[in-house]
mmCIF file of C-alpha atoms in Angstrom:
data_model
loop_
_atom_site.group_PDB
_atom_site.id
_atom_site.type_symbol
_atom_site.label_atom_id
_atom_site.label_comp_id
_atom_site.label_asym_id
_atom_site.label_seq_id
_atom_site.Cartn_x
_atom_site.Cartn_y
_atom_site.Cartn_z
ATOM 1 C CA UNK A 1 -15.284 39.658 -11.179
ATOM 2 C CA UNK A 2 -16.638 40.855 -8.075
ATOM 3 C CA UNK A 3 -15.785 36.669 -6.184
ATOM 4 C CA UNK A 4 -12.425 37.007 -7.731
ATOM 5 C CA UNK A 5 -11.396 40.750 -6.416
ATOM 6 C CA UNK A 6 -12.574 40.217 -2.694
ATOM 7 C CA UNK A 7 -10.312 36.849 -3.094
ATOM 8 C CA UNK A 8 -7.490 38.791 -3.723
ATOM 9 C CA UNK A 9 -8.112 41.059 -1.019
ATOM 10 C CA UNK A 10 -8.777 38.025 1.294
ATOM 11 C CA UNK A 11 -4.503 36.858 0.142
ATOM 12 C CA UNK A 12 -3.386 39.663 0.692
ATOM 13 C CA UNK A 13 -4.742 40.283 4.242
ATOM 14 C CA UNK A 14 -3.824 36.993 5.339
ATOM 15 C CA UNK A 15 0.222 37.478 5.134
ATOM 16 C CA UNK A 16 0.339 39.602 8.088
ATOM 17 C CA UNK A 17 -1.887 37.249 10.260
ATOM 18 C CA UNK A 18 0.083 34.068 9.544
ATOM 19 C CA UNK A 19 3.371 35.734 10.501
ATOM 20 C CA UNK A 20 2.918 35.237 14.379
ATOM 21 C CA UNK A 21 0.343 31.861 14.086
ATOM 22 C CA UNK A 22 0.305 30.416 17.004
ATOM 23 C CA UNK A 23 1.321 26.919 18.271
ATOM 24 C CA UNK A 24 -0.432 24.085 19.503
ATOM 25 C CA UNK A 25 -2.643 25.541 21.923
ATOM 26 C CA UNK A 26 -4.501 22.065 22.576
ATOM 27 C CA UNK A 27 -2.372 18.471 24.174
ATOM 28 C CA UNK A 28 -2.384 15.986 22.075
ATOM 29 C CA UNK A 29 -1.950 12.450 22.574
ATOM 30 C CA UNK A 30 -0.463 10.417 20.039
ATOM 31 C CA UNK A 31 -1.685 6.554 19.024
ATOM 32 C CA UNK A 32 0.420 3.922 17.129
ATOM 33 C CA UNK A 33 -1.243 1.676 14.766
ATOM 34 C CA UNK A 34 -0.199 -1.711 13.065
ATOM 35 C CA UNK A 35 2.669 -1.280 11.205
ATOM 36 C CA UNK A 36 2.389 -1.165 7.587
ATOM 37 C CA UNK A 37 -1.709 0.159 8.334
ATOM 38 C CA UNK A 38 -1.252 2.877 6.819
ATOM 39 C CA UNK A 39 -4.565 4.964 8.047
ATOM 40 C CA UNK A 40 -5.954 6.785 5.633
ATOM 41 C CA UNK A 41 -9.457 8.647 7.094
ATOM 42 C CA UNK A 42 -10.606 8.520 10.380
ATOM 43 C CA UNK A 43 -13.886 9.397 12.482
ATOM 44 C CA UNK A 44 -15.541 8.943 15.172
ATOM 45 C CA UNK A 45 -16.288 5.182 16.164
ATOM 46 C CA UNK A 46 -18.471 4.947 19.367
ATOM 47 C CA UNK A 47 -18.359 6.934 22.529
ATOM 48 C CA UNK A 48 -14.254 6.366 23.900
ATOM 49 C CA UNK A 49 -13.515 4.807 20.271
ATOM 50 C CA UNK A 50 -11.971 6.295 16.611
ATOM 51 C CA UNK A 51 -12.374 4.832 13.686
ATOM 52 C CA UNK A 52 -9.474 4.526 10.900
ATOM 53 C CA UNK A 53 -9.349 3.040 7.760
ATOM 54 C CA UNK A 54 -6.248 0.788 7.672
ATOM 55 C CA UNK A 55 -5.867 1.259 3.482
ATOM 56 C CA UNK A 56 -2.455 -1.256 3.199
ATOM 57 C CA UNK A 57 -4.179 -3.568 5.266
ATOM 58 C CA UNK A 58 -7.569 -4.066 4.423
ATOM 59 C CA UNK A 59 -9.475 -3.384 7.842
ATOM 60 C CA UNK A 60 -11.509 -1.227 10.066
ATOM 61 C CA UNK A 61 -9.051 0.154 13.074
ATOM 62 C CA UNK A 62 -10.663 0.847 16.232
ATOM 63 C CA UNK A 63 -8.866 2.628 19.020
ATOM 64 C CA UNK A 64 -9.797 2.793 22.339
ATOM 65 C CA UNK A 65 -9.074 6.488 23.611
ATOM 66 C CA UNK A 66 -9.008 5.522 27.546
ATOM 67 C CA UNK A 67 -6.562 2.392 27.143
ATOM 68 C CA UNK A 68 -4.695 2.812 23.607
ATOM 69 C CA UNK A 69 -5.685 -0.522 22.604
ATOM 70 C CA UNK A 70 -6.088 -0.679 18.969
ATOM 71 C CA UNK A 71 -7.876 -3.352 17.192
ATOM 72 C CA UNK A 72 -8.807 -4.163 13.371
ATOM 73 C CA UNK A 73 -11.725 -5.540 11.661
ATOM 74 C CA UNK A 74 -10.524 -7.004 8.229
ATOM 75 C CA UNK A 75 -12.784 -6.055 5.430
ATOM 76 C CA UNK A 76 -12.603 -8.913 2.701
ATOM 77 C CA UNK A 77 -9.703 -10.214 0.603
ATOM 78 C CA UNK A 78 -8.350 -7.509 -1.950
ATOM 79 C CA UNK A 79 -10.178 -4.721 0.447
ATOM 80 C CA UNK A 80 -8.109 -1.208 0.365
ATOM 81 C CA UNK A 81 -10.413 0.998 2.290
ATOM 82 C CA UNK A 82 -10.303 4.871 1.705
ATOM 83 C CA UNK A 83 -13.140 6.688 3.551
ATOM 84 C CA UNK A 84 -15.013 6.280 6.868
ATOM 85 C CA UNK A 85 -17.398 7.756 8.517
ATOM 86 C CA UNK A 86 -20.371 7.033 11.231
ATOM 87 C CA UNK A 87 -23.778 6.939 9.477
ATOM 88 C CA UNK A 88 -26.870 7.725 11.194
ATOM 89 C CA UNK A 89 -27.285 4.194 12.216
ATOM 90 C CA UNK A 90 -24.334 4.510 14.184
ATOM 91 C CA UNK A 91 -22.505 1.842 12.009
ATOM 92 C CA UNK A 92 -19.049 2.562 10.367
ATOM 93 C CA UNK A 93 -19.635 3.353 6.041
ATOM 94 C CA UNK A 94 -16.342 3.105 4.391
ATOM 95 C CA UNK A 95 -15.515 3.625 0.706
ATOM 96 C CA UNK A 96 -13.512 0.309 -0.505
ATOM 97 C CA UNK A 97 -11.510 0.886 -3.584
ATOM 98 C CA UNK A 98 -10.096 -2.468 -3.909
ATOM 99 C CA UNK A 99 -13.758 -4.078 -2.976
ATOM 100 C CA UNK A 100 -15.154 -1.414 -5.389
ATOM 101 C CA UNK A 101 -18.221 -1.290 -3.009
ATOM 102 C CA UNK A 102 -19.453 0.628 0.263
ATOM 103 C CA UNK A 103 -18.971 -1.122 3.186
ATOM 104 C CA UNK A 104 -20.792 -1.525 5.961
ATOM 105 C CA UNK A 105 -19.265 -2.936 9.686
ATOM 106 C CA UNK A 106 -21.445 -2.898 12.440
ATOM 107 C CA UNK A 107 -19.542 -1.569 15.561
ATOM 108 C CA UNK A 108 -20.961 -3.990 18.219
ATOM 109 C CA UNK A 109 -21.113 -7.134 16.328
ATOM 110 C CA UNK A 110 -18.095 -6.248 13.591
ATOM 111 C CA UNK A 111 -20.296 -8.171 11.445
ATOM 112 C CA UNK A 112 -18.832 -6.554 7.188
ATOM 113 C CA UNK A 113 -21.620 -6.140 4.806
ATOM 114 C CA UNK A 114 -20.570 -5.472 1.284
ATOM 115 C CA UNK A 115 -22.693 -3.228 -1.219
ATOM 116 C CA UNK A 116 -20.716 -3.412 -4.406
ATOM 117 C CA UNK A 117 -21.165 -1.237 -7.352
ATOM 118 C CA UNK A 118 -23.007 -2.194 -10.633
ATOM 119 C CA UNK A 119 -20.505 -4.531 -13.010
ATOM 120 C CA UNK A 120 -20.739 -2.158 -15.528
ATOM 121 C CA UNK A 121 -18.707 0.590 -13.589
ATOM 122 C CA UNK A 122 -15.670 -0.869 -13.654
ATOM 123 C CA UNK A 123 -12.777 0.399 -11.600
ATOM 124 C CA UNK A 124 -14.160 3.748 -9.549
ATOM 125 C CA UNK A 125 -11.300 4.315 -6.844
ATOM 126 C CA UNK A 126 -13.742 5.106 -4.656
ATOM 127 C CA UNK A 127 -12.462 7.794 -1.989
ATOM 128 C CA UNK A 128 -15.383 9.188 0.306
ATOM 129 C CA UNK A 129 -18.305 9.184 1.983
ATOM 130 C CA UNK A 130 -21.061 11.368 3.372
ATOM 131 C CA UNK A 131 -24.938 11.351 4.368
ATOM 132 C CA UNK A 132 -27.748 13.138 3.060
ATOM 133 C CA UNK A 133 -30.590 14.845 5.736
ATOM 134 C CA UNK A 134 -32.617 11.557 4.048
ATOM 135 C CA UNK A 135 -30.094 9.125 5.582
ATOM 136 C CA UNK A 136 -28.296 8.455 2.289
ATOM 137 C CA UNK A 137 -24.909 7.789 1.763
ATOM 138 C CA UNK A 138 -23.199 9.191 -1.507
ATOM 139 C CA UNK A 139 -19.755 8.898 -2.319
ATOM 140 C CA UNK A 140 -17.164 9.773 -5.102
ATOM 141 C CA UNK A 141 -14.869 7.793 -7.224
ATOM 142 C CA UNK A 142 -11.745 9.613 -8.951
ATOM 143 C CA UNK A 143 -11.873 7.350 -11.803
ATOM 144 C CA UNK A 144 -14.834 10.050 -13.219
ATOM 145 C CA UNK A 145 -18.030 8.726 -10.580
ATOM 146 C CA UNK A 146 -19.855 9.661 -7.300
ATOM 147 C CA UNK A 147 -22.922 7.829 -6.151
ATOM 148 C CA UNK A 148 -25.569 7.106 -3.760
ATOM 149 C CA UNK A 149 -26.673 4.547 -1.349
ATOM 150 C CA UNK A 150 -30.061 3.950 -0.003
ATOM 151 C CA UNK A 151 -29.088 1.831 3.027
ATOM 152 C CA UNK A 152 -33.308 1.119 3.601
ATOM 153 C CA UNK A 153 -33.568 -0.504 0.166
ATOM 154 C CA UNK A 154 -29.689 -1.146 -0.736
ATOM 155 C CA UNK A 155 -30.293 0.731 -4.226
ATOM 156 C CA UNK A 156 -27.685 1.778 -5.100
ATOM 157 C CA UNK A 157 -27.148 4.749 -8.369
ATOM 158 C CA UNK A 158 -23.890 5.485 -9.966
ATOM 159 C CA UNK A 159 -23.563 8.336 -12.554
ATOM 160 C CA UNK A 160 -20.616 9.910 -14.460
ATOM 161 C CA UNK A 161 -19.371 12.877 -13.059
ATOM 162 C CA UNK A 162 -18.855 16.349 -15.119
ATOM 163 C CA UNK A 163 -15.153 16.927 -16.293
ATOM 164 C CA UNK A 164 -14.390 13.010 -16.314
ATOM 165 C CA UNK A 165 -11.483 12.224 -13.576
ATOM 166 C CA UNK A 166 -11.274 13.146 -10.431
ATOM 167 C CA UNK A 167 -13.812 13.698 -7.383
ATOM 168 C CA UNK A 168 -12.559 13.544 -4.696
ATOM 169 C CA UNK A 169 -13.928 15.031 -1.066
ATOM 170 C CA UNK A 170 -17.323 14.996 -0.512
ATOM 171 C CA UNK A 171 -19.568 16.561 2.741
ATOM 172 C CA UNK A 172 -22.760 17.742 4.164
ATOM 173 C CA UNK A 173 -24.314 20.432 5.432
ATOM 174 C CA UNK A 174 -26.066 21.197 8.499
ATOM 175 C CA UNK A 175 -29.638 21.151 6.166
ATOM 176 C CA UNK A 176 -28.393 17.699 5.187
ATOM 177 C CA UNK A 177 -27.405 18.888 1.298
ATOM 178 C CA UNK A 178 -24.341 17.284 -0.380
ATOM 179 C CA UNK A 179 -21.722 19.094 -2.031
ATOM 180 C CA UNK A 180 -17.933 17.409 -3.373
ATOM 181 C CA UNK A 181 -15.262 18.436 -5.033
ATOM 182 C CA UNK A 182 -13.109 17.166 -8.110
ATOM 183 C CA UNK A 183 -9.099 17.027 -7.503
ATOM 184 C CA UNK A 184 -8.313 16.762 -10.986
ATOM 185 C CA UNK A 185 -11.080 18.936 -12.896
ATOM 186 C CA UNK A 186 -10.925 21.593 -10.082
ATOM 187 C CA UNK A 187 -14.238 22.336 -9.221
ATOM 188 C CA UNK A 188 -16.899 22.450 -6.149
ATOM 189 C CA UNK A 189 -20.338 20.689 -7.178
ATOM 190 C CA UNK A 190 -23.911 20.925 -5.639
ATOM 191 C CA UNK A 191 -25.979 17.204 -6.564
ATOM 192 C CA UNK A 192 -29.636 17.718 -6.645
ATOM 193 C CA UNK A 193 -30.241 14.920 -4.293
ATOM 194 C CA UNK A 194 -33.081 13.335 -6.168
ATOM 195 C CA UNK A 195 -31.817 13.469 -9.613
ATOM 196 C CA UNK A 196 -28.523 12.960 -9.254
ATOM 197 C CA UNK A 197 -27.536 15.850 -11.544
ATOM 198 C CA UNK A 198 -24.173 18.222 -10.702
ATOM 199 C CA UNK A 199 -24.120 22.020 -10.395
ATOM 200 C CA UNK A 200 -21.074 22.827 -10.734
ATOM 201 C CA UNK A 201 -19.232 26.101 -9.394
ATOM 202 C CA UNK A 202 -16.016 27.216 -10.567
ATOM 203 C CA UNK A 203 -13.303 28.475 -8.305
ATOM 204 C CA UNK A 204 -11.757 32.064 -7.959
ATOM 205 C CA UNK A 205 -8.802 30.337 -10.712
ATOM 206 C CA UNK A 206 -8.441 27.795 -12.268
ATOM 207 C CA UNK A 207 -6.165 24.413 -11.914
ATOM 208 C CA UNK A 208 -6.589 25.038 -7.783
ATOM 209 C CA UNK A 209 -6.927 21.153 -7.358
ATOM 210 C CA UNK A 210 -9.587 21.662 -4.431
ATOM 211 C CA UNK A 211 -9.206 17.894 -3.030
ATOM 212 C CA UNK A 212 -11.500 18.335 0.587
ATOM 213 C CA UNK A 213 -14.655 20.094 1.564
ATOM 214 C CA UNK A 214 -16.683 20.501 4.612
ATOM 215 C CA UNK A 215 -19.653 22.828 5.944
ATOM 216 C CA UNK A 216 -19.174 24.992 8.619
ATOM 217 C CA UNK A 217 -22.313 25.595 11.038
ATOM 218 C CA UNK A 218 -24.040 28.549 8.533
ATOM 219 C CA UNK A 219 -23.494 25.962 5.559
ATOM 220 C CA UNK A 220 -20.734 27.913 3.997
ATOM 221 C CA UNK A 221 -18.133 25.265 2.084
ATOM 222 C CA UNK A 222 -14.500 25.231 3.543
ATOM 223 C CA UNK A 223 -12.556 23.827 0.756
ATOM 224 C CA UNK A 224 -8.674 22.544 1.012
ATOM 225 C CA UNK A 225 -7.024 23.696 -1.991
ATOM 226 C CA UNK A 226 -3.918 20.985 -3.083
ATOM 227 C CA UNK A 227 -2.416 22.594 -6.139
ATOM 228 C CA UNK A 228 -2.512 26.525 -5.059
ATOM 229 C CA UNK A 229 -1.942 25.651 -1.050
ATOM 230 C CA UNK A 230 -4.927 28.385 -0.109
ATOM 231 C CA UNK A 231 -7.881 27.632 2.329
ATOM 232 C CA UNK A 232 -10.812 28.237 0.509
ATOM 233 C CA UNK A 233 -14.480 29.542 1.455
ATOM 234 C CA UNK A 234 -17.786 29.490 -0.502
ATOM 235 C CA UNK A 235 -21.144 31.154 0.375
ATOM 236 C CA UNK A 236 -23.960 29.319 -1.484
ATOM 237 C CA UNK A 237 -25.909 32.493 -0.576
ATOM 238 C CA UNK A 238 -24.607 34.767 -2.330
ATOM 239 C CA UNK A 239 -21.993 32.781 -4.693
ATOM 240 C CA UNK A 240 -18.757 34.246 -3.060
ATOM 241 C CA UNK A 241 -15.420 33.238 -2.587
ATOM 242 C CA UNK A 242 -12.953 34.218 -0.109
ATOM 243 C CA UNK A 243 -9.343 32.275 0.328
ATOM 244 C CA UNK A 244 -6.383 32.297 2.326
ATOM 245 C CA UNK A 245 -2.837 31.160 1.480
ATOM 246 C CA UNK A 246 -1.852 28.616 3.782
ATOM 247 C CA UNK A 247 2.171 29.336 5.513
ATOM 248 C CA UNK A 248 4.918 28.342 3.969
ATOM 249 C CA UNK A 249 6.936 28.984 0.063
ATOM 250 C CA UNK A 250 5.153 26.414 -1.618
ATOM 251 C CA UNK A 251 2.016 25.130 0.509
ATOM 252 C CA UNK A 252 0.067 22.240 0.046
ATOM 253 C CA UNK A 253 -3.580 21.968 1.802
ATOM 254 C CA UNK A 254 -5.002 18.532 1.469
ATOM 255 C CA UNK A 255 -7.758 18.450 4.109
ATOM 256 C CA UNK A 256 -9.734 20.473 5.857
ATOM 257 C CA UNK A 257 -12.781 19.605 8.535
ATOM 258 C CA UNK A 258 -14.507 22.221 10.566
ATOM 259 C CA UNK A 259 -15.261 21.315 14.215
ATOM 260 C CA UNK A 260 -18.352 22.271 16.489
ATOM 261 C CA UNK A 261 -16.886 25.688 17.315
ATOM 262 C CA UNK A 262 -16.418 26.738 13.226
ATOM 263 C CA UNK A 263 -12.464 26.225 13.669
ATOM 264 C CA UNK A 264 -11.087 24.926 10.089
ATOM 265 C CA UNK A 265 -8.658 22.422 10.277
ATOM 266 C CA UNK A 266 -6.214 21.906 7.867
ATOM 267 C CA UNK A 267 -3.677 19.674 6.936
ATOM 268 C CA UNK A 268 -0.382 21.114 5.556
ATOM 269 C CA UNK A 269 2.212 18.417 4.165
ATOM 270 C CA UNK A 270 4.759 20.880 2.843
ATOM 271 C CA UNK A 271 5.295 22.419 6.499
ATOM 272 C CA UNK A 272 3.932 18.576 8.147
ATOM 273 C CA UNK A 273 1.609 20.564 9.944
ATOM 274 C CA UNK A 274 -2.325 20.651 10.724
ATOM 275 C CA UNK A 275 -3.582 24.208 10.573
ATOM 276 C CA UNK A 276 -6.291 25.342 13.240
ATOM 277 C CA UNK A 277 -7.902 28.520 11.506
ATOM 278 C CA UNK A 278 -10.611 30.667 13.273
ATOM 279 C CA UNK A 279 -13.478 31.034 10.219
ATOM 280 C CA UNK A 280 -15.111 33.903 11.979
ATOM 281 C CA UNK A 281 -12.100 35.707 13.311
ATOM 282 C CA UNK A 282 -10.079 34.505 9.851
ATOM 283 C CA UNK A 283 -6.871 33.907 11.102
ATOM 284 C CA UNK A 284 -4.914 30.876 12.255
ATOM 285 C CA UNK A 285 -4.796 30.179 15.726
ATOM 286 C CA UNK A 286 -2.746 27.035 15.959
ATOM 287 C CA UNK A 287 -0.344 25.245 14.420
ATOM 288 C CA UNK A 288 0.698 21.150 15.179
ATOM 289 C CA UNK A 289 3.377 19.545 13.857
ATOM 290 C CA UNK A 290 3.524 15.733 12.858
ATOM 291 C CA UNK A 291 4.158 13.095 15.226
ATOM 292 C CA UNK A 292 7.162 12.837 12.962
ATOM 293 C CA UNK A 293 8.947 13.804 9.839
ATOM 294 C CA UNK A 294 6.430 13.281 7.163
ATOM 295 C CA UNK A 295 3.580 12.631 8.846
ATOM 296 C CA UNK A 296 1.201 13.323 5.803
ATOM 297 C CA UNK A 297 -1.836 13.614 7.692
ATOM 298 C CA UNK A 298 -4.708 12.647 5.533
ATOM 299 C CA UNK A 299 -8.392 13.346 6.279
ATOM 300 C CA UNK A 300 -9.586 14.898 9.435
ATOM 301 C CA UNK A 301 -12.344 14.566 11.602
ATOM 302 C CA UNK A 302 -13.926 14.605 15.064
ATOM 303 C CA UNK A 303 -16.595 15.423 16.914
ATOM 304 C CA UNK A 304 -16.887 18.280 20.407
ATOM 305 C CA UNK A 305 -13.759 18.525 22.220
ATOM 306 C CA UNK A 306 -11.546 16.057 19.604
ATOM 307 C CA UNK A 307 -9.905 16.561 16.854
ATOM 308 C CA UNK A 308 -8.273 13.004 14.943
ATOM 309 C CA UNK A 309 -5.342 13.139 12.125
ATOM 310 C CA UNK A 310 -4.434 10.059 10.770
ATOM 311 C CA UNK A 311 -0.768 10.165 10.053
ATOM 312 C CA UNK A 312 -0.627 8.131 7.231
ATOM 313 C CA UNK A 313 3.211 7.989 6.445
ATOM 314 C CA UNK A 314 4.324 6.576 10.136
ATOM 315 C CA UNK A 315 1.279 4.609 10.992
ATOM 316 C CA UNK A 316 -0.010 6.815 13.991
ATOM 317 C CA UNK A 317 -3.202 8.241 14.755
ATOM 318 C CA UNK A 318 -2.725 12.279 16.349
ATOM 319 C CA UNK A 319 -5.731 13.078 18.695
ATOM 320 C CA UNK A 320 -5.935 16.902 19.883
ATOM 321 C CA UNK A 321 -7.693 17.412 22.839
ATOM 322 C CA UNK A 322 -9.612 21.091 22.462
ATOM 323 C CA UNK A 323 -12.320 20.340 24.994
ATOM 324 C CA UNK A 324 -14.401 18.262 27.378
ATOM 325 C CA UNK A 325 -15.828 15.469 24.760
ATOM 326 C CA UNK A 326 -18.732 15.093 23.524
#
């Protein structure tokens, strides 16, 4: 009771603080991408590069940040790539829905190596990937799945996730423990990273259709809310919640990614807006509109000083510049 009252309070504070939310305080420089790409997730790619999974076109993007020159490593015939991101080998891992496999693509050779999933799983639509602090890579599947990869020993485990349909984002944090979340069965889940086994927490209501998650730096879980259009925060600590409703009549947060200073960034396709929201001053402190009308940015990453939105719906890639780069 105590999670669900201080969540209420948390709504209600928020209305005056996203009456004046500010602009884009940050340039940006925008990036086209092959038409018909249609770039789903992005990272980071090496130093001066971003990664972006071209979903309609079955490839890798890599853009160069200095020149603008964009280039595309094709994955394998019926590919339809979801999620990317850079594992600790500094290779790009991406989620392949139509391979029904993790992919591997080495950034200096673009050599594609495949790691399919057992026969027996059947369709997963797999959606995205994180690592473990043991240099695993697990991933989800909304079909009902998530999974993990041992990239060492290319074992690879699959089980059936609680609820049936629907998980969705998946992250780390800082102490390298994985947590995801399911879109349709609207929860947030811990895995016990040697077992495999889901603990799953419920949020403040239900049917919030929580679709991203990501750590912040004190391992608290920022969580993008797609049904209810709040901004979300759990504290494994002490089992809290906290949310904020997200501008607009009828909001809807799909992602959210929290950069090197603990800003939460969230994407807001109702408004076609990202969302830059200070998580220890609680209030929004930026606002940037689409390249375009309906921009529907999709997931967001980065790393010190950059923030990437893939702008799925015109084939663009947004970069924000908040800083010298890392």
């Amino acid at each position: 009771m105590r999670a669900i009252w201080m969540a209420a309070m948390a709504a209600v504070a928020l209305a005056g603080a996203v009456t004046g939310a500010a602009r884009a305080e940050h340039p940006v420089r925008v990036f086209d991408v092959p038409k018909g790409a249609h770039p789903h997730d992005v990272a980071p790619g090496l130093p001066g590069t971003i990664w972006y999974t071209a979903q309609w076109q079955g490839a890798l993007g890599i853009i160069d940040i200095k020149s603008g020159k964009v280039e595309q490593v094709k994955l394998g015939e019926k590919s339809s790539p979801h999620g990317v991101i850079m594992g600790p080998d500094g290779a790009a891992w991406i989620t392949d829905g139509g391979l029904n496999a993790i992919v591997r693509v080495d950034p200096k050779t673009k050599a594609v190596k495949s790691f399919p999933l057992p026969a027996d799983s059947g369709y997963t639509n797999l959606n995205t990937p994180a690592f473990d602090g043991k240099g695993r890579v697990w991933f989800t599947g909304q079909t009902g799945i998530y999974g993990r990869l041992d990239p060492k020993s290319g074992k690879l485990d699959v089980w059936p996730a609680p609820k049936g349909r629907g998980p969705y984002g998946i992250a780390a944090t800082p102490d390298g423990q994985i947590w995801y979340v399911s879109l349709a069965a609207s929860f947030l889940a811990k895995v016990d990273m040697e077992t495999g086994a889901t603990t799953v927490v419920e949020p403040v209501e239900p049917g919030v259709g929580p679709r991203r998650v990501w750590s912040d730096s004190k391992g608290q879980l920022w969580v993008s809310e797609w049904s209810s259009g709040y901004l979300s925060r759990y504290t494994p600590k002490d089992g809290q919640w906290k949310r904020w409703k997200m501008p607009g009549d009828k909001p809807r947060a799909y992602a959210v990614y929290v950069d090197d200073r603990d800003v939460a960034w969230v994407t807001e396709w109702a408004g076609n807006v990202t969302i830059a929201f200070d998580t220890k001053a609680e209030k929004i402190i930026g606002t940037y509109p689409g390249s375009g009308p309906k921009a529907e940015v999709r997931q967001i990453l980065g790393r010190k000083g950059e923030i990437y939105l893939p702008e799925s719906g015109l084939d663009r890639v947004m970069l924000v510049e908040t800083g010298k780069p890392g």
